[in-house]
Amino acid sequence: MADNARAKRLADLIREVVAQKLQRGIKDPRLGSHVTITDTRVTGDLREATVFYTVYGDDEERAAAAAGLESAKGVLRSEVGRAAGVKFTPTLTFVADALPDTARTIEDLLDKARQSDAKVREASAGARYAGEADPYRKPDSEDGTDEADDADETDDSTA
């Protein structure tokens, strides 16, 4: 078993090599400049690597990019093996990263919350307190008696 630092270094190297090769070395038109490598993870035994990518475009472009990455997998693995210099070159698995979709969903939810807050703010613009503005009792004298206690005592004495 390799240590985590070695797996992290190999993952970083794989990410850089794959990104550079996609940008400069692969002539597949399906893998244009709209494919971005976001993350790479390597198993502890350094045998398998998962490469996460995003594609800017519609579903058709995403499917074309996935097919292009699968067809270029052998060339990319050879380039990683040449750059890494390890005994066994890890197999590459390409996975579409869900981060942009998740971020878009969160942004939509935050927009809904802002709109809801704005509606509540509009509804409460002319609202008034149900009771007094300050519902807490305050001592009125130095002896520590409250105004409400004094009112209770006067009501009892008059009755």
C-alpha positions as a Markdown table, in Angstrom:
| # | Residue | x | y | z |
|---|---|---|---|---|
| 1 | Met | 0.0 | 0.0 | 0.0 |
| 2 | Ala | 1.2 | 3.4 | -0.9 |
| 3 | Asp | 0.9 | 6.3 | 1.5 |
| 4 | Asn | -1.7 | 9.0 | 1.0 |
| 5 | Ala | 0.9 | 11.7 | 0.1 |
| 6 | Arg | 2.2 | 9.6 | -2.8 |
| 7 | Ala | -1.4 | 8.9 | -4.1 |
| 8 | Lys | -2.1 | 12.7 | -3.8 |
| 9 | Arg | 1.1 | 13.5 | -5.8 |
| 10 | Leu | 0.2 | 11.0 | -8.5 |
| 11 | Ala | -3.4 | 12.3 | -8.7 |
| 12 | Asp | -2.1 | 15.8 | -9.2 |
| 13 | Leu | 0.3 | 14.6 | -11.9 |
| 14 | Ile | -2.4 | 12.7 | -13.7 |
| 15 | Arg | -4.7 | 15.8 | -13.6 |
| 16 | Glu | -2.0 | 18.0 | -15.1 |
| 17 | Val | -0.9 | 15.5 | -17.7 |
| 18 | Val | -4.4 | 14.7 | -18.9 |
| 19 | Ala | -5.3 | 18.4 | -19.0 |
| 20 | Gln | -2.2 | 19.3 | -21.0 |
| 21 | Lys | -2.7 | 16.4 | -23.4 |
| 22 | Leu | -6.4 | 17.3 | -24.0 |
| 23 | Gln | -5.4 | 20.9 | -24.7 |
| 24 | Arg | -2.5 | 20.3 | -27.0 |
| 25 | Gly | -2.1 | 16.7 | -28.0 |
| 26 | Ile | -5.5 | 15.2 | -28.9 |
| 27 | Lys | -7.0 | 16.1 | -32.3 |
| 28 | Asp | -10.5 | 14.8 | -31.5 |
| 29 | Pro | -13.0 | 17.6 | -32.3 |
| 30 | Arg | -15.3 | 16.2 | -29.6 |
| 31 | Leu | -12.7 | 17.2 | -27.0 |
| 32 | Gly | -12.4 | 20.9 | -27.8 |
| 33 | Ser | -11.5 | 23.6 | -25.4 |
| 34 | His | -14.9 | 23.2 | -23.5 |
| 35 | Val | -13.7 | 20.2 | -21.5 |
| 36 | Thr | -12.1 | 21.0 | -18.1 |
| 37 | Ile | -10.5 | 18.5 | -15.8 |
| 38 | Thr | -11.7 | 19.4 | -12.2 |
| 39 | Asp | -10.3 | 16.7 | -10.0 |
| 40 | Thr | -8.4 | 13.4 | -9.9 |
| 41 | Arg | -8.5 | 10.7 | -7.3 |
| 42 | Val | -6.2 | 7.6 | -7.1 |
| 43 | Thr | -6.9 | 4.5 | -5.0 |
| 44 | Gly | -4.5 | 3.6 | -2.2 |
| 45 | Asp | -2.8 | 0.9 | -4.2 |
| 46 | Leu | -2.2 | 3.3 | -7.1 |
| 47 | Arg | -3.9 | 1.0 | -9.6 |
| 48 | Glu | -7.0 | 3.0 | -10.5 |
| 49 | Ala | -7.5 | 6.7 | -11.1 |
| 50 | Thr | -10.8 | 8.5 | -11.4 |
| 51 | Val | -10.7 | 11.7 | -13.5 |
| 52 | Phe | -13.5 | 14.2 | -13.0 |
| 53 | Tyr | -14.3 | 16.6 | -15.8 |
| 54 | Thr | -16.9 | 19.2 | -16.8 |
| 55 | Val | -18.1 | 20.2 | -20.2 |
| 56 | Tyr | -19.6 | 23.6 | -20.9 |
| 57 | Gly | -22.5 | 23.1 | -23.3 |
| 58 | Asp | -25.7 | 21.2 | -23.8 |
| 59 | Asp | -26.3 | 17.5 | -23.2 |
| 60 | Glu | -25.3 | 16.6 | -26.7 |
| 61 | Glu | -21.9 | 18.1 | -26.3 |
| 62 | Arg | -21.5 | 16.3 | -22.9 |
| 63 | Ala | -22.3 | 13.0 | -24.5 |
| 64 | Ala | -19.8 | 13.7 | -27.4 |
| 65 | Ala | -17.1 | 14.7 | -24.9 |
| 66 | Ala | -17.7 | 11.5 | -22.9 |
| 67 | Ala | -17.3 | 9.4 | -26.0 |
| 68 | Gly | -14.2 | 11.3 | -27.0 |
| 69 | Leu | -12.6 | 10.8 | -23.6 |
| 70 | Glu | -13.4 | 7.0 | -23.7 |
| 71 | Ser | -11.7 | 6.8 | -27.2 |
| 72 | Ala | -8.7 | 8.7 | -26.0 |
| 73 | Lys | -8.3 | 6.8 | -22.8 |
| 74 | Gly | -5.4 | 4.6 | -24.1 |
| 75 | Val | -3.4 | 7.6 | -25.4 |
| 76 | Leu | -3.9 | 9.5 | -22.1 |
| 77 | Arg | -2.9 | 6.5 | -20.0 |
| 78 | Ser | 0.3 | 6.1 | -22.1 |
| 79 | Glu | 1.1 | 9.7 | -21.5 |
| 80 | Val | 0.5 | 9.4 | -17.8 |
| 81 | Gly | 2.7 | 6.3 | -17.6 |
| 82 | Arg | 5.5 | 8.2 | -19.5 |
| 83 | Ala | 5.3 | 11.2 | -17.1 |
| 84 | Ala | 4.8 | 9.3 | -13.9 |
| 85 | Gly | 7.5 | 6.7 | -14.1 |
| 86 | Val | 5.7 | 4.2 | -11.9 |
| 87 | Lys | 5.8 | 0.5 | -12.1 |
| 88 | Phe | 2.1 | 0.2 | -13.0 |
| 89 | Thr | 0.3 | 2.9 | -14.7 |
| 90 | Pro | -3.2 | 3.4 | -13.2 |
| 91 | Thr | -6.2 | 2.7 | -15.3 |
| 92 | Leu | -8.2 | 5.9 | -16.0 |
| 93 | Thr | -11.9 | 6.2 | -15.5 |
| 94 | Phe | -13.6 | 9.4 | -16.6 |
| 95 | Val | -16.6 | 10.7 | -14.6 |
| 96 | Ala | -18.6 | 13.8 | -15.4 |
| 97 | Asp | -18.4 | 16.1 | -12.4 |
| 98 | Ala | -21.7 | 17.1 | -10.9 |
| 99 | Leu | -20.3 | 20.3 | -9.3 |
| 100 | Pro | -21.7 | 22.8 | -11.9 |
| 101 | Asp | -25.2 | 21.2 | -11.7 |
| 102 | Thr | -25.1 | 21.3 | -7.9 |
| 103 | Ala | -23.9 | 24.9 | -7.9 |
| 104 | Arg | -26.7 | 25.8 | -10.3 |
| 105 | Thr | -29.3 | 24.1 | -8.0 |
| 106 | Ile | -28.0 | 25.9 | -4.9 |
| 107 | Glu | -28.1 | 29.2 | -6.7 |
| 108 | Asp | -31.7 | 28.6 | -7.7 |
| 109 | Leu | -32.7 | 27.7 | -4.1 |
| 110 | Leu | -30.9 | 30.9 | -2.9 |
| 111 | Asp | -32.8 | 33.0 | -5.4 |
| 112 | Lys | -36.1 | 31.5 | -4.2 |
| 113 | Ala | -35.2 | 32.3 | -0.6 |
| 114 | Arg | -34.3 | 35.9 | -1.5 |
| 115 | Gln | -37.7 | 36.3 | -3.3 |
| 116 | Ser | -39.5 | 34.8 | -0.3 |
| 117 | Asp | -37.6 | 37.2 | 2.1 |
| 118 | Ala | -38.6 | 40.1 | -0.1 |
| 119 | Lys | -42.2 | 39.1 | 0.1 |
| 120 | Val | -42.1 | 38.8 | 3.8 |
| 121 | Arg | -40.3 | 42.2 | 4.0 |
| 122 | Glu | -43.1 | 43.8 | 1.9 |
| 123 | Ala | -45.8 | 42.2 | 4.0 |
| 124 | Ser | -44.3 | 43.4 | 7.2 |
| 125 | Ala | -43.6 | 47.0 | 6.0 |
| 126 | Gly | -46.6 | 48.5 | 7.7 |
| 127 | Ala | -46.9 | 46.1 | 10.5 |
| 128 | Arg | -47.1 | 47.1 | 14.2 |
| 129 | Tyr | -46.3 | 45.3 | 17.3 |
| 130 | Ala | -49.1 | 43.3 | 18.9 |
| 131 | Gly | -48.3 | 44.6 | 22.3 |
| 132 | Glu | -45.9 | 47.2 | 23.5 |
| 133 | Ala | -42.8 | 47.9 | 21.5 |
| 134 | Asp | -40.7 | 46.8 | 24.5 |
| 135 | Pro | -42.3 | 43.8 | 26.2 |
| 136 | Tyr | -39.7 | 43.6 | 29.1 |
| 137 | Arg | -40.3 | 45.0 | 32.6 |
| 138 | Lys | -37.9 | 47.7 | 33.8 |
| 139 | Pro | -37.2 | 48.7 | 37.4 |
| 140 | Asp | -38.5 | 52.2 | 37.9 |
| 141 | Ser | -36.9 | 53.0 | 41.3 |
| 142 | Glu | -33.7 | 52.2 | 43.1 |
| 143 | Asp | -35.3 | 49.8 | 45.5 |
| 144 | Gly | -35.7 | 47.2 | 42.6 |
| 145 | Thr | -39.5 | 47.1 | 42.4 |
| 146 | Asp | -41.0 | 46.9 | 39.0 |
| 147 | Glu | -43.8 | 49.1 | 37.7 |
| 148 | Ala | -46.0 | 46.1 | 37.3 |
| 149 | Asp | -45.4 | 45.1 | 41.0 |
| 150 | Asp | -46.4 | 48.6 | 42.1 |
| 151 | Ala | -49.6 | 48.5 | 40.0 |
| 152 | Asp | -50.5 | 45.1 | 41.6 |
| 153 | Glu | -50.0 | 46.6 | 45.1 |
| 154 | Thr | -52.2 | 49.6 | 44.3 |
| 155 | Asp | -54.9 | 47.5 | 42.9 |
| 156 | Asp | -55.0 | 45.3 | 46.0 |
| 157 | Ser | -55.1 | 48.2 | 48.4 |
| 158 | Thr | -58.0 | 49.8 | 46.7 |
| 159 | Ala | -60.1 | 46.7 | 46.7 |
